[in-house]
Tab-separated table of C-alpha atoms in Angstrom:
chain	number	residue	atom	x	y	z
D	786	MET	CA	77.005	127.865	31.703
D	787	MET	CA	79.171	124.763	31.851
D	788	THR	CA	82.107	124.070	29.584
D	789	GLY	CA	83.929	120.899	28.699
D	790	GLN	CA	86.466	119.374	26.358
D	791	CYS	CA	88.118	116.224	25.180
D	792	LEU	CA	91.532	115.124	26.476
D	793	CYS	CA	93.539	116.850	23.709
D	794	GLY	CA	91.418	120.027	23.844
D	795	GLY	CA	90.621	119.803	20.147
D	796	ILE	CA	86.900	119.674	20.926
D	797	GLN	CA	85.417	122.187	23.321
D	798	TYR	CA	81.761	122.634	24.175
D	799	GLU	CA	79.305	124.663	26.212
D	800	TYR	CA	76.175	123.487	27.951
D	801	ALA	CA	73.635	126.093	29.061
D	802	GLY	CA	71.177	123.794	30.816
D	803	ARG	CA	70.961	121.711	33.955
D	804	LEU	CA	72.477	118.277	34.281
D	805	GLY	CA	70.025	115.449	34.646
D	806	PRO	CA	70.555	112.629	37.138
D	807	ILE	CA	74.089	111.253	36.904
D	808	ALA	CA	74.096	107.530	36.263
D	809	LEU	CA	77.018	105.168	36.725
D	810	CYS	CA	76.295	102.628	34.010
D	811	HIS	CA	77.935	99.213	34.317
D	812	CYS	CA	76.653	97.657	31.063
D	813	SER	CA	79.240	95.942	28.880
D	814	GLN	CA	79.044	98.615	26.170
D	815	CYS	CA	79.651	101.467	28.617
D	816	ARG	CA	82.543	99.586	30.232
D	817	ARG	CA	84.168	98.986	26.848
D	818	ALA	CA	83.517	102.519	25.567
D	819	GLN	CA	84.979	104.096	28.733
D	820	GLY	CA	87.734	101.554	29.369
D	821	SER	CA	86.565	101.514	32.981
D	822	ALA	CA	84.263	99.693	35.385
D	823	PHE	CA	81.440	102.119	34.513
D	824	GLY	CA	80.523	105.217	32.534
D	825	ALA	CA	79.385	108.376	34.338
D	826	ASN	CA	76.618	109.879	32.205
D	827	SER	CA	74.023	112.606	32.539
D	828	PRO	CA	71.094	113.274	30.225
D	829	VAL	CA	71.222	116.813	28.858
D	830	GLN	CA	69.025	118.746	26.465
D	831	LYS	CA	70.591	118.794	23.005
D	832	ILE	CA	69.207	122.274	22.305
D	833	HIS	CA	71.447	123.697	25.089
D	834	PHE	CA	74.609	121.797	24.007
D	835	ARG	CA	76.969	123.486	21.546
D	836	VAL	CA	80.396	122.497	20.240
D	837	THR	CA	82.431	125.719	20.244
D	838	ARG	CA	85.649	124.324	18.799
D	839	GLY	CA	86.606	121.237	16.818
D	840	ASP	CA	83.223	120.202	15.426
D	841	GLU	CA	85.096	118.498	12.592
D	842	LEU	CA	86.831	116.247	15.155
D	843	VAL	CA	83.568	114.814	16.523
D	844	LYS	CA	83.114	111.262	15.236
D	845	GLU	CA	79.998	109.210	15.917
D	846	PHE	CA	79.982	105.415	16.042
D	847	GLU	CA	76.714	103.459	15.804
D	848	SER	CA	77.193	100.982	18.648
D	849	ARG	CA	73.816	99.349	18.071
D	850	PRO	CA	70.985	100.221	15.694
D	851	GLY	CA	69.847	103.749	16.478
D	852	LYS	CA	72.432	104.414	19.231
D	853	TYR	CA	75.457	106.578	18.547
D	854	ARG	CA	78.517	107.220	20.695
D	855	ALA	CA	80.441	110.416	19.967
D	856	PHE	CA	84.142	110.794	20.605
D	857	CYS	CA	87.149	112.854	19.525
D	858	ARG	CA	88.727	111.374	16.413
D	859	GLU	CA	92.117	112.743	17.555
D	860	CYS	CA	92.446	111.578	21.186
D	861	GLY	CA	89.517	109.151	21.478
D	862	SER	CA	87.823	110.851	24.439
D	863	PRO	CA	84.153	109.843	24.676
D	864	LEU	CA	81.873	112.904	24.751
D	865	TYR	CA	78.239	111.803	24.637
D	866	SER	CA	75.853	109.241	23.268
D	867	ARG	CA	72.487	109.726	21.651
D	868	VAL	CA	69.561	107.532	20.648
D	869	ASP	CA	67.388	108.141	17.589
D	870	ALA	CA	64.270	107.323	19.641
D	871	ILE	CA	64.983	110.305	21.967
D	872	PRO	CA	66.183	113.022	19.553
D	873	GLY	CA	66.314	115.932	22.025
D	874	ILE	CA	68.563	114.259	24.606
D	875	LEU	CA	72.293	113.576	24.741
D	876	ARG	CA	73.916	111.451	27.430
D	877	LEU	CA	76.899	113.609	28.317
D	878	ARG	CA	80.051	112.000	29.722
D	879	VAL	CA	80.426	114.059	32.889
D	880	GLY	CA	84.173	113.425	33.045
D	881	THR	CA	84.606	115.806	30.099
D	882	LEU	CA	83.265	118.807	32.054
D	883	ASP	CA	85.904	121.415	32.937
D	884	GLY	CA	84.746	122.320	36.419
D	885	PRO	CA	83.708	120.315	39.422
D	886	VAL	CA	80.340	118.593	39.254
D	887	ASN	CA	78.404	119.530	42.368
D	888	GLN	CA	76.038	116.612	42.038
D	889	SER	CA	76.264	113.020	43.264
D	890	PRO	CA	75.333	110.017	41.151
D	891	ALA	CA	71.673	109.085	41.381
């Protein structure tokens, strides 16, 4: 079981699955959304992801038709993105995980 949270701790989550390959995405949307040179993302199975605190603080923004980026409406921390075309997968922002990630980027 992995746990994670946003910067202010208002949103906390659990993930009971395995991380997919970690990607360092350099596209312009990821750079803007992260405020960095890249976003570190991992596909995870939505069925194993659960917000345990602060569900009301999760805000989704449709960054392009059918693609949503979720973040904390209090502190702005990005949490995940999802695409309507792949309903069972979230792209988790690995920087929000509480513990060390024992996996290198793919």
